[in-house]
Coordinates of C-alpha atoms and ligand atoms in Angstrom, one line a residue:
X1 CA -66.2 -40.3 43.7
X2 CA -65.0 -36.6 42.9
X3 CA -64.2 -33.9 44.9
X4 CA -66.8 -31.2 46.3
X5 CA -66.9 -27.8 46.7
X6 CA -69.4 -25.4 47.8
X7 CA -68.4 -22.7 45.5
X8 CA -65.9 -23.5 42.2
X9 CA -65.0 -20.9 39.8
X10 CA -64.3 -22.3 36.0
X11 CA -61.6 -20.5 34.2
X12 CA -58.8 -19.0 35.9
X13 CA -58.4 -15.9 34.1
X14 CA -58.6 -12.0 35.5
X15 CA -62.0 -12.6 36.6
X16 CA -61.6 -15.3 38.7
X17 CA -58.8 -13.4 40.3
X18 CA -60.9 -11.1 41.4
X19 CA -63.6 -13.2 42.3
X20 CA -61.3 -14.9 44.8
X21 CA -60.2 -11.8 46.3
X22 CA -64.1 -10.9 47.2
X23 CA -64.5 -14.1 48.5
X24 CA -62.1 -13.7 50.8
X25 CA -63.3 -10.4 51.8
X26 CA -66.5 -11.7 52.6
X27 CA -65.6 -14.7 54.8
X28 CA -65.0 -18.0 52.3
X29 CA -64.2 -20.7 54.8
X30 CA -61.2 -22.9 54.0
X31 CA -61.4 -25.9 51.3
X32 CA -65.1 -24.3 50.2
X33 CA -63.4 -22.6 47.1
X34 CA -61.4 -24.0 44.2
X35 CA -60.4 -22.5 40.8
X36 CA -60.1 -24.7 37.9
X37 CA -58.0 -23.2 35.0
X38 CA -56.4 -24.6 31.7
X39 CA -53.5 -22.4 31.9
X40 CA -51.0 -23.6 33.4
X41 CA -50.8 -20.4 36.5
X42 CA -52.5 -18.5 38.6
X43 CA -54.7 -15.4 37.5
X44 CA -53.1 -12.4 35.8
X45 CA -54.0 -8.8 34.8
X46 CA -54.3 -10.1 30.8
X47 CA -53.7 -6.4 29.7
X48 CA -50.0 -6.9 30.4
X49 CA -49.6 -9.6 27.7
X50 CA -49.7 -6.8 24.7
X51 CA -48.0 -4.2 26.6
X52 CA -45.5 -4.2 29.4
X53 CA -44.7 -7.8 28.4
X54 CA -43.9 -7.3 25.1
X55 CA -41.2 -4.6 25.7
X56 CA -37.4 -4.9 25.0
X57 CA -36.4 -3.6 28.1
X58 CA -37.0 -4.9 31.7
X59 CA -40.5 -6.9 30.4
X60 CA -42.9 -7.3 32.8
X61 CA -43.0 -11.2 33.9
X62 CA -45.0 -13.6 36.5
X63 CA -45.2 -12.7 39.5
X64 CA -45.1 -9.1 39.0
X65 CA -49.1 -9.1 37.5
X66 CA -51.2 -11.2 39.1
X67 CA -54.5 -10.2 40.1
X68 CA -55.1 -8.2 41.8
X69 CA -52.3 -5.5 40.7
X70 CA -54.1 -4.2 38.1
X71 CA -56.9 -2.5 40.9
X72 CA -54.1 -1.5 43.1
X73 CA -54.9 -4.0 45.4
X74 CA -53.3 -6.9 46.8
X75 CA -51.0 -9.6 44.0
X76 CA -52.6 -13.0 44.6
X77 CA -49.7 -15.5 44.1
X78 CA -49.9 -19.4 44.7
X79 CA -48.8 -19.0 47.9
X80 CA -52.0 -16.3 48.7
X81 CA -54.4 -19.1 47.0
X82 CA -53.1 -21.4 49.8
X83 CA -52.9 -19.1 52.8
X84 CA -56.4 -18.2 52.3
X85 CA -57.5 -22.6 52.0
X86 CA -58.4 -22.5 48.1
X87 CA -57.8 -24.8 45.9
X88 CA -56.4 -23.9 42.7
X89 CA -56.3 -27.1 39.8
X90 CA -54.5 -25.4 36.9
X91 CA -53.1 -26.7 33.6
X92 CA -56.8 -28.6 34.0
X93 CA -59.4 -28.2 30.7
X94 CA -62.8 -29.1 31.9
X95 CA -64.4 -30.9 29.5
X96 CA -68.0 -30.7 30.4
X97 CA -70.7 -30.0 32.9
X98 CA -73.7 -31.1 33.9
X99 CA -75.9 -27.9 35.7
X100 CA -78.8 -30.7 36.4
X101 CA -76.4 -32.8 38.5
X102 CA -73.8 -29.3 39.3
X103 CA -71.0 -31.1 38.6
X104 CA -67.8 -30.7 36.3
X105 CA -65.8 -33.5 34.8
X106 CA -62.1 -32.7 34.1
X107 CA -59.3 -33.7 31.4
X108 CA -57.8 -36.0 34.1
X109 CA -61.2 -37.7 34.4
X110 CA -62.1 -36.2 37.8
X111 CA -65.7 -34.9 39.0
X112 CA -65.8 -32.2 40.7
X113 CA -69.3 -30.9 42.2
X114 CA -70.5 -27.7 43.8
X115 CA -73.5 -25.8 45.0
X116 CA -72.4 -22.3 43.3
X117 CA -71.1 -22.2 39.7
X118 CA -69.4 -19.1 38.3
X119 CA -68.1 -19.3 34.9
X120 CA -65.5 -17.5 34.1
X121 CA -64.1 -19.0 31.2
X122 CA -63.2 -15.5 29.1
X123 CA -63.0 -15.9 25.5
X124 CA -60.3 -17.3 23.0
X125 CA -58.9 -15.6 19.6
X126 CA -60.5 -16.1 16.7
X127 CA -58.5 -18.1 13.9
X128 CA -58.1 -17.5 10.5
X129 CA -59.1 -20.7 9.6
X130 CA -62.8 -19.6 10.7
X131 CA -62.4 -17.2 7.8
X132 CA -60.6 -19.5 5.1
X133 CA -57.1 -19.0 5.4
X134 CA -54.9 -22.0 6.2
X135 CA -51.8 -21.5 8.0
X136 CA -51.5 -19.6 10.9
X137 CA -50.3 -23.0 13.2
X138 CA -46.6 -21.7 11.8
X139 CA -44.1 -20.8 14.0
X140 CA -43.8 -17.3 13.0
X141 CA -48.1 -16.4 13.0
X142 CA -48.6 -16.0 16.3
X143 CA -52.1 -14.7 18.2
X144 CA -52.3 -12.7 21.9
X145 CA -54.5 -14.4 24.1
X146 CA -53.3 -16.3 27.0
X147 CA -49.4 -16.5 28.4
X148 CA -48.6 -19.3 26.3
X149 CA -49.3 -17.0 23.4
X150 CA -46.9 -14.4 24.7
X151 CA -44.2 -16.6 25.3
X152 CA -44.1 -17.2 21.9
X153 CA -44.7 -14.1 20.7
X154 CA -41.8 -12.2 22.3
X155 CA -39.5 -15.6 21.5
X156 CA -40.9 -14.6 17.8
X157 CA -39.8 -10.7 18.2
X158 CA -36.7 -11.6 19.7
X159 CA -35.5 -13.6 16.6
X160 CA -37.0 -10.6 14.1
X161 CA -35.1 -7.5 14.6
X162 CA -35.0 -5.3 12.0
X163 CA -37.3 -7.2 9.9
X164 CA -40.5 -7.1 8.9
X165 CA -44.1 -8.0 10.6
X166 CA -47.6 -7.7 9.1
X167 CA -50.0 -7.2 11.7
X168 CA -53.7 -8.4 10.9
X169 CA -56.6 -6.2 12.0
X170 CA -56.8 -3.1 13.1
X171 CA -58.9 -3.7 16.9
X172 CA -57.2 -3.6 20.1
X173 CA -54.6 -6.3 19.6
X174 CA -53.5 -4.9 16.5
X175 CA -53.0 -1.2 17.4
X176 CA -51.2 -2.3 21.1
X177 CA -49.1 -5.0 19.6
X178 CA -48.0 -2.8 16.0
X179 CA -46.8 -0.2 19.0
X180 CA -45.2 -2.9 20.8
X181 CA -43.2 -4.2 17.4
X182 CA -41.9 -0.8 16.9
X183 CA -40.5 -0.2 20.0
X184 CA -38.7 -3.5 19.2
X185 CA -37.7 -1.7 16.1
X186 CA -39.5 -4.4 13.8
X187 CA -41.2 -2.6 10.6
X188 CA -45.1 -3.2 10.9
X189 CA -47.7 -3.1 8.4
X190 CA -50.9 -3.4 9.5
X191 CA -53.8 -5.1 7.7
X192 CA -57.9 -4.4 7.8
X193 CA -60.9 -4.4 5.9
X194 CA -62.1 -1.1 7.8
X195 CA -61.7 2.1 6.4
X196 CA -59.7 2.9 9.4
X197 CA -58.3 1.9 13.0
X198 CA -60.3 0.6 16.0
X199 CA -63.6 1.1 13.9
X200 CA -65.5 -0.4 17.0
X201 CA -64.8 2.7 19.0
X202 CA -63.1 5.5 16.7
X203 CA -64.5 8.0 15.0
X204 CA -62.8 8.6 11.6
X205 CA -61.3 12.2 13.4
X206 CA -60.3 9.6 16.2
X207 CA -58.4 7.3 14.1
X208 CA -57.0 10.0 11.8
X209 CA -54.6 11.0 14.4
X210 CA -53.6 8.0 16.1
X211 CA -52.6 6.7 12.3
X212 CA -50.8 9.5 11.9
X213 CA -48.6 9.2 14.5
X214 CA -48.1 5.6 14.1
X215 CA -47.1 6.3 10.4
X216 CA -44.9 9.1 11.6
X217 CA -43.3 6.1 13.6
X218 CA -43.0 3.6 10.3
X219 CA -46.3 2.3 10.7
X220 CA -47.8 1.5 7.0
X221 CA -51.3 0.6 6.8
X222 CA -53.2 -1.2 4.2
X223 CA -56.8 -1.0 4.7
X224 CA -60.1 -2.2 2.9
X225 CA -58.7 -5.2 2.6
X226 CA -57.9 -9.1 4.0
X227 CA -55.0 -11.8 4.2
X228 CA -55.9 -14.5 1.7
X229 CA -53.3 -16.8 2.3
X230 CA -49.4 -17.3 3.3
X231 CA -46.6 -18.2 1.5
X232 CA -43.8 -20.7 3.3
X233 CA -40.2 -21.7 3.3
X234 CA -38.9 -25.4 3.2
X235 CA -39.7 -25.6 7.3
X236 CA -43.3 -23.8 6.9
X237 CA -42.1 -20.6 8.4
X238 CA -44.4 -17.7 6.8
X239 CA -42.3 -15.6 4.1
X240 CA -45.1 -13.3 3.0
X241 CA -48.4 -12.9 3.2
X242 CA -51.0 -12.4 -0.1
X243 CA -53.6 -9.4 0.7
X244 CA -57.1 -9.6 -1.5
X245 CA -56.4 -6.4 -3.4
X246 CA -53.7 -7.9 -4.9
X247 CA -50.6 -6.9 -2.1
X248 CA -47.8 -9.2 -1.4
X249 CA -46.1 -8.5 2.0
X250 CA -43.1 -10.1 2.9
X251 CA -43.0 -11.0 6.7
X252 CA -40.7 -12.3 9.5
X253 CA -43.5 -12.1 11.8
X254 CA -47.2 -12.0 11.6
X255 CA -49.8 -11.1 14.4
X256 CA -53.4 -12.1 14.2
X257 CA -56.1 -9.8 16.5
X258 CA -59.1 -10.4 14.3
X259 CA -61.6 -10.8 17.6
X260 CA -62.4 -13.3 20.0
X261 CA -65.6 -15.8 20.7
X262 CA -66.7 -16.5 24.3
X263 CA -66.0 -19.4 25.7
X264 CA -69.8 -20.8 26.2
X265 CA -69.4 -24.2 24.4
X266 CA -69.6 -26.3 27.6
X267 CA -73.1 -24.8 28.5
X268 CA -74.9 -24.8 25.2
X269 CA -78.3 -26.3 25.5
X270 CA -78.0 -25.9 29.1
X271 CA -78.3 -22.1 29.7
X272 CA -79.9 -19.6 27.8
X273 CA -77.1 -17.7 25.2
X274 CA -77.3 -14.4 24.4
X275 CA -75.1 -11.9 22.3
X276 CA -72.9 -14.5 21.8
X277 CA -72.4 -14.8 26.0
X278 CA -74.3 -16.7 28.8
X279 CA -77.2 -14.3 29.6
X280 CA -77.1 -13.2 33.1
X281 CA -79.0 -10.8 35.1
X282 CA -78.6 -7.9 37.3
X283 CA -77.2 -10.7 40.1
X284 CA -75.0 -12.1 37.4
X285 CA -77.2 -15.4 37.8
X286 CA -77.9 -17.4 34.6
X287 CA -80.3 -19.3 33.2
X288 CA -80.0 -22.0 36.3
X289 CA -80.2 -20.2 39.7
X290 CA -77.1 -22.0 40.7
X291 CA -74.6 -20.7 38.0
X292 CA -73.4 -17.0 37.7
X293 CA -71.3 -15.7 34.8
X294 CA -68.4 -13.1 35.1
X295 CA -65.9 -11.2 32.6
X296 CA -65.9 -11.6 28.9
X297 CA -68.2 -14.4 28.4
X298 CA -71.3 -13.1 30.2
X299 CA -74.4 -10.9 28.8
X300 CA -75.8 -8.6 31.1
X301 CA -78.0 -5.7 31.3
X302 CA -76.4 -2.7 31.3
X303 CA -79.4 0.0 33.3
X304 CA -77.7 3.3 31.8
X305 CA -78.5 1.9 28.2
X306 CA -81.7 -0.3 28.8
X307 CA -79.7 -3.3 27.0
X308 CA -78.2 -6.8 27.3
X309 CA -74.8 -6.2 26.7
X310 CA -71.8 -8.4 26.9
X311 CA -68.2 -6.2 27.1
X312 CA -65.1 -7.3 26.5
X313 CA -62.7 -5.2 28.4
X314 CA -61.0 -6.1 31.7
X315 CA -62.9 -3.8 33.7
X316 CA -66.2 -5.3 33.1
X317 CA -64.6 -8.5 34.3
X318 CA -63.1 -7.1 38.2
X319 CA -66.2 -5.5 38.4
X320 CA -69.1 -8.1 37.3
X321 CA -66.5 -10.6 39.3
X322 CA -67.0 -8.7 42.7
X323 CA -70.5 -8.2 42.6
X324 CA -71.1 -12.0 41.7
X325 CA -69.5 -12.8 44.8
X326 CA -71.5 -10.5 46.7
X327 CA -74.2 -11.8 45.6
X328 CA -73.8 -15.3 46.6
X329 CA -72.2 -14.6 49.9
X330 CA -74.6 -11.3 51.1
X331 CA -77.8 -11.5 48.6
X332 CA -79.9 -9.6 51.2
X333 CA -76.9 -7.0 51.3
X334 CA -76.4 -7.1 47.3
X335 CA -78.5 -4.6 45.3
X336 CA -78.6 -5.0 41.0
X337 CA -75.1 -4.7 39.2
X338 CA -75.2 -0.6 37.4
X339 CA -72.1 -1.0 35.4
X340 CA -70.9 2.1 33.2
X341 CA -68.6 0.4 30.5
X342 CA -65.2 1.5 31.0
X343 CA -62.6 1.3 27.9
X344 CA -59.0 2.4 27.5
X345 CA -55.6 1.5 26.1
X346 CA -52.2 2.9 26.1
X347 CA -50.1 2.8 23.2
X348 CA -46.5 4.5 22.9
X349 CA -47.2 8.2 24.4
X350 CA -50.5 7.7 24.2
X351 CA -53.3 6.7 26.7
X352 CA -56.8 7.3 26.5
X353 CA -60.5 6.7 28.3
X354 CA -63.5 5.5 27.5
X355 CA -66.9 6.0 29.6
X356 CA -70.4 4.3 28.3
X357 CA -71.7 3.7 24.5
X358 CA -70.5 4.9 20.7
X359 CA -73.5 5.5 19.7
X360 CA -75.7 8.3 18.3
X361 CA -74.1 11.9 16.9
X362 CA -70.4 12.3 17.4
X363 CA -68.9 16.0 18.9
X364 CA -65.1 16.2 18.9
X365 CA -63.3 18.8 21.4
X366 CA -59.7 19.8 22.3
X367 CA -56.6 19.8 20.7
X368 CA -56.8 17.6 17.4
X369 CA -53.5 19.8 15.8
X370 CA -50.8 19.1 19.3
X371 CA -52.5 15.8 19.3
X372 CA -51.7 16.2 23.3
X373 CA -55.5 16.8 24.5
X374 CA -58.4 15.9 22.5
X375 CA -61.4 13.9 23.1
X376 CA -65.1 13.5 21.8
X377 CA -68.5 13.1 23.1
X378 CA -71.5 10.5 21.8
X379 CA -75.2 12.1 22.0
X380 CA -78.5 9.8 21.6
X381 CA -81.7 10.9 21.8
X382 CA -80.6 14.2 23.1
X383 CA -78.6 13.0 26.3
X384 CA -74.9 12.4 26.7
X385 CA -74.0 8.6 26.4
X386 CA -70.3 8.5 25.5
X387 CA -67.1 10.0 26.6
X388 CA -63.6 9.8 25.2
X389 CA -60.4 11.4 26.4
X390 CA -56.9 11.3 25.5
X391 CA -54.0 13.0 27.3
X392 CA -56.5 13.6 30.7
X393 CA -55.4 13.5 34.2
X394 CA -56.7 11.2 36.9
X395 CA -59.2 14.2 37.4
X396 CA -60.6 14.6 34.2
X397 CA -61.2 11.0 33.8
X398 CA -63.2 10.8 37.1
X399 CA -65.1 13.8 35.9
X400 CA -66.1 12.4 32.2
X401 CA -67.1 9.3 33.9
X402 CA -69.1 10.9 36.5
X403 CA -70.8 12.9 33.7
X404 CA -71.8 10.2 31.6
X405 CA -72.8 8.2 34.6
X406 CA -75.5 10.8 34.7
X407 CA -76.6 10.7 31.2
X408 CA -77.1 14.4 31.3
X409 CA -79.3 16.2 28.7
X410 CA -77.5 18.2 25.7
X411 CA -79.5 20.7 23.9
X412 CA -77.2 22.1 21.7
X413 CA -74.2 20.1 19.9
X414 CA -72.1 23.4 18.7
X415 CA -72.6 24.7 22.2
X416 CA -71.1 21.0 23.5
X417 CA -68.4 21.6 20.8
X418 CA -67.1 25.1 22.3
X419 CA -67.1 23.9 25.6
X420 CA -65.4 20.8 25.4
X421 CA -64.2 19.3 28.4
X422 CA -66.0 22.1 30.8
X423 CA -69.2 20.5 30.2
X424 CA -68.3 17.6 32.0
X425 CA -67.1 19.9 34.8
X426 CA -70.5 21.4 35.1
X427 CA -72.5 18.5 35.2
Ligands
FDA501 P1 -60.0 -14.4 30.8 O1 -59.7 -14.7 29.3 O2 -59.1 -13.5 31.5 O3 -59.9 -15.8 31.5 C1 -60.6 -17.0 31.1 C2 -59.9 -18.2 31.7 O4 -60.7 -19.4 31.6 C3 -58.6 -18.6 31.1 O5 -57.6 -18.8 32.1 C4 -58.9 -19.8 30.3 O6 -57.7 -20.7 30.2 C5 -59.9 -20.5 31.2 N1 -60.8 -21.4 30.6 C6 -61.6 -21.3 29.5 N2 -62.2 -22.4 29.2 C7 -61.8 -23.4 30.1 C8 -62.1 -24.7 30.4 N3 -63.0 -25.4 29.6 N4 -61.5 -25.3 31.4 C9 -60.7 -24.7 32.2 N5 -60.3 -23.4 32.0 C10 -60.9 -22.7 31.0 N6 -59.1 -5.0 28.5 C11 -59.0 -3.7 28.9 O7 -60.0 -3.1 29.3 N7 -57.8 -3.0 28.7 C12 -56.7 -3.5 28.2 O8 -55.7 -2.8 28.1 C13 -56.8 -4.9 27.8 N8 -55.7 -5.5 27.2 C14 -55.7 -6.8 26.8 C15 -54.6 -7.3 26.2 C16 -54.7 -8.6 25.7 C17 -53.5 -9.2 25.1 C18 -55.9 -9.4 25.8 C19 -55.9 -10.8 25.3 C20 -57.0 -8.8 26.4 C21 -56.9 -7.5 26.9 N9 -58.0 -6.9 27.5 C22 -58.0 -5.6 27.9 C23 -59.3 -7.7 27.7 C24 -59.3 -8.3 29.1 O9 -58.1 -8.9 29.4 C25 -60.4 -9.3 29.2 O10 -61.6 -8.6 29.1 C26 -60.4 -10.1 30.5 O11 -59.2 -10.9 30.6 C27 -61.6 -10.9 30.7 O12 -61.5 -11.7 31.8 P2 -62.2 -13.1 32.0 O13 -61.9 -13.6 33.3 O14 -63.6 -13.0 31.5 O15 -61.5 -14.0 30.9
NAD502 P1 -61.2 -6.4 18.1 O1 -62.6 -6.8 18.1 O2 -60.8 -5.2 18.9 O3 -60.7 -6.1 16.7 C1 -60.8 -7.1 15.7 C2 -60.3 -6.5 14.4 O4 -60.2 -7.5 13.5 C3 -61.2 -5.5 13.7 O5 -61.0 -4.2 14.0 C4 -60.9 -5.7 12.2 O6 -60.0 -4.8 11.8 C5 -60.2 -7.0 12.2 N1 -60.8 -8.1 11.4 C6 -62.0 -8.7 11.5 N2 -62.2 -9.7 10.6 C7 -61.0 -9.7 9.9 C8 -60.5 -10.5 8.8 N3 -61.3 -11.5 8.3 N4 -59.3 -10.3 8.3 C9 -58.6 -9.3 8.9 N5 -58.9 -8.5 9.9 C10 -60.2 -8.7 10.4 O7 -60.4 -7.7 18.6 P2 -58.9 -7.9 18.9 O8 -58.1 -6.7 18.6 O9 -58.5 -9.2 18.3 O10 -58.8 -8.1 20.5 C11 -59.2 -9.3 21.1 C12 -59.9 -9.1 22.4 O11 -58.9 -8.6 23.3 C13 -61.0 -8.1 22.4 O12 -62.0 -8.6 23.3 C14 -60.5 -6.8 23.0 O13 -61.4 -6.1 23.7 C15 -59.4 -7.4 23.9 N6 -58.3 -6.4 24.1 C16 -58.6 -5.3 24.7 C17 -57.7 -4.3 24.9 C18 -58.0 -3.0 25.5 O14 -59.2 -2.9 26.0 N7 -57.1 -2.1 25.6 C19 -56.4 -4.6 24.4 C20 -56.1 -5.8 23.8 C21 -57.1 -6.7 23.7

């Protein structure tokens, strides 16, 4: 005998946070919702791990981001999870599930059943193992995934000041956390095979200027190239790490943000995969008309681009979240999920926006010399599918996203080009 639940939410991350909050919303009864979660508290806005909780002054710690803060809406602590009659089981892995019988076995050995699934088990950090290199379990690598990981991480900074930390890859983790080490005044290198930074999203132009500044800051970048292995004191503390071209780099400190792999394992060969992700559709229902999938580790299609798409970015996860719920609890009310991907990041001075896909021809506009304003546009197939914006207001965000949204049709590139930021306006 288990326990039973008519909805249960697996992983307990910043979807599932959000998730709760809509269930609440629309009417959950008490004792019909439980969130099971490895980690060891309640759901948090993630993003604060490789920013505000890294800094040397004043870091931000639990309670100050759970979810919902992140939204500007309410900050579900504990003590919300039991006003509102759910059930939250953390520090708890579950081990597997069975979608034929909808139930969930746990690390203690419990079975828990329900009628709704959502899985909302997010995605962990790729290891350097997976790539070759042994190592990285010493006490000064350190990844950025969960809290755990930023325990360590700012325990590591703390006992590295003034010394030196090589920072491995040049994606999200590695440009937030190398800003985050400087203004712990640590010396960073950074480390990546791409010819440049965040080559996922940036255009060379792009990256050019953000490398600039972080080089203007001490920042030294090797790139074009990987770790191959780590050398180690007497107590397996990393000393230096051995690049392919050649490079020896001593280190106090090394961060690893090479990517991540959704968390799918427990439903292979149960529900269809896709991308990498449990493929989902417009309701967020997989494979199995009783299990939905939220956040990082679903696949869903995305209207504005015609495409199965899974997104990794903390917006994708409130919002696919919210209209999972809705679905289950109003599916006569709920039409399909129309997501525009939303991106951004904020790194020393900087902070910029993201609206839609990087694909297709590239136009640049603004102020690439003050580095204050400056942004570019993405054109497929003659239509505008991509917006980014540094240095914009509130305003200008909600206008480049509404513009996007519309997909509207560009003609002429050099005419884009000169107007820049208007275009937007006049859509
Ligand atoms: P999330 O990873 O948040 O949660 C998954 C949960 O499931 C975890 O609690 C995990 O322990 C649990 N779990 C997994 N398997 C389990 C099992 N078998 N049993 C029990 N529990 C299990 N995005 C953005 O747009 N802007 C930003 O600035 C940032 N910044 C940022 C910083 C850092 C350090 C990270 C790591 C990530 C970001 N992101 C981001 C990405 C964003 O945080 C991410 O997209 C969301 O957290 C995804 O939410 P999910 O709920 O899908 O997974
Ligand atoms: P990423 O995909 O952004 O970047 C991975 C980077 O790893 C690549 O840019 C590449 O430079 C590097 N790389 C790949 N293989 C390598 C290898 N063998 N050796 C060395 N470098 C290698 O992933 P991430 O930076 O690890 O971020 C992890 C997750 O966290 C992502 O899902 C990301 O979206 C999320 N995140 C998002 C934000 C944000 O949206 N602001 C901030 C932090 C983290």
């Amino acid at each position: 005998m288990g326990r039973a639940y008519v909805y249960v939410i697996l992983g307990g991350g910043v979807s599932a946070g959000y998730a709760a909050l809509e269930f609440t919303r629309r009417g959950v009864s008490d004792g019909e919702l439980c969130i099971i979660s490895e980690e060891p508290v309640a759901p948090y806005e993630r993003p604060a791990l490789s920013k505000g909780f890294l800094l040397p002054e004043a870091p931000a710690r639990l309670p100050s981001f759970h979810t919902c803060v992140g939204a500007n809406d309410e900050k579900l602590t504990p003590k919300w999870y039991k006003e509102h009659g759910i059930e939250l089981v953390l520090g708890t892995r579950v081990k597997s599930v069975d979608v034929r019988r909808k139930t969930l076995l746990s690390s203690t050995g419990e079975t828990i059943s329900y009628k709704f699934l959502i899985i909302a088990t997010g995605a962990r950090a790729l290891k350097l193992e997976e790539f070759g290199v042994e190592g990285s379990d010493a006490e000064n690598v350190c990844y950025l995934r969960d809290l755990a990981d930023a325990n360590r991480l700012a325990t590591v900074i703390q006992s590295s000041s003034n010394g030196n930390a090589v920072v491995i890859g040049g994606g999200y983790i590695g440009m937030e956390c190398a800003a985050s080490l400087v203004i712990n005044k640590i010396n960073v290198t950074m480390v990546f095979p791409e010819a440049h930074c965040m080559a996922r999203l940036f255009t060379p132009k792009i990256a050019n200027l953000y490398e600039e500044y972080y080089r203007a800051k001490g920042v030294k970048f090797v790139k074009g190239t990987v770790l191959t292995s780590f050398e180690f004191d007497s107590n397996r503390k990393v000393t230096a790490v051995n690049l392919k071209d050649g490079s020896h780099l001593p280190a106090d400190l090394v961060v690893v943000g090479i990517g991540i792999r959704p968390n799918t394992s427990l439903f292979e060969g149960q529900l269809t995969i896709e991308k990498g992700g449990i493929k989902v559709n417009s309701k967020m229902q997989s494979s199995d008309s009783s299990v939905y999938a939220i956040g990082d580790v679903a696949t869903f299609p995305v209207k504005l681009f015609g495409e199965m798409r899974r997104l990794e970015h903390v917006d994708s996860a409130r919002k696919s979240a919210r209209h999972a719920v809705s679905v289950i609890m109003e599916p006569a009310k709920t039409g399909e999920f129309d997501y525009l991907p939303f991106f951004y990041s904020r790194v020393f001075a900087f902070s910029w926006q993201f609206y839609g896909d990087p694909a297709g021809e590239v136009v640049h506009f603004g102020d690439y010399e003050d580095g204050k304003q400056f942004g570019a546009y993405w054109v497929k197939k003659g239509h505008l599918v991509g917006s980014f914006l540094e240095g914009g207001t509130k305003e200008e965000y909600e206008i480049i996203s509404k513009a996007t949204q519309l997909k509207p049709a560009v003609t002429d590139l050099e005419e884009l080009e000169r107007e820049g930021l208007k275009f937007a306006q006049t859509v």
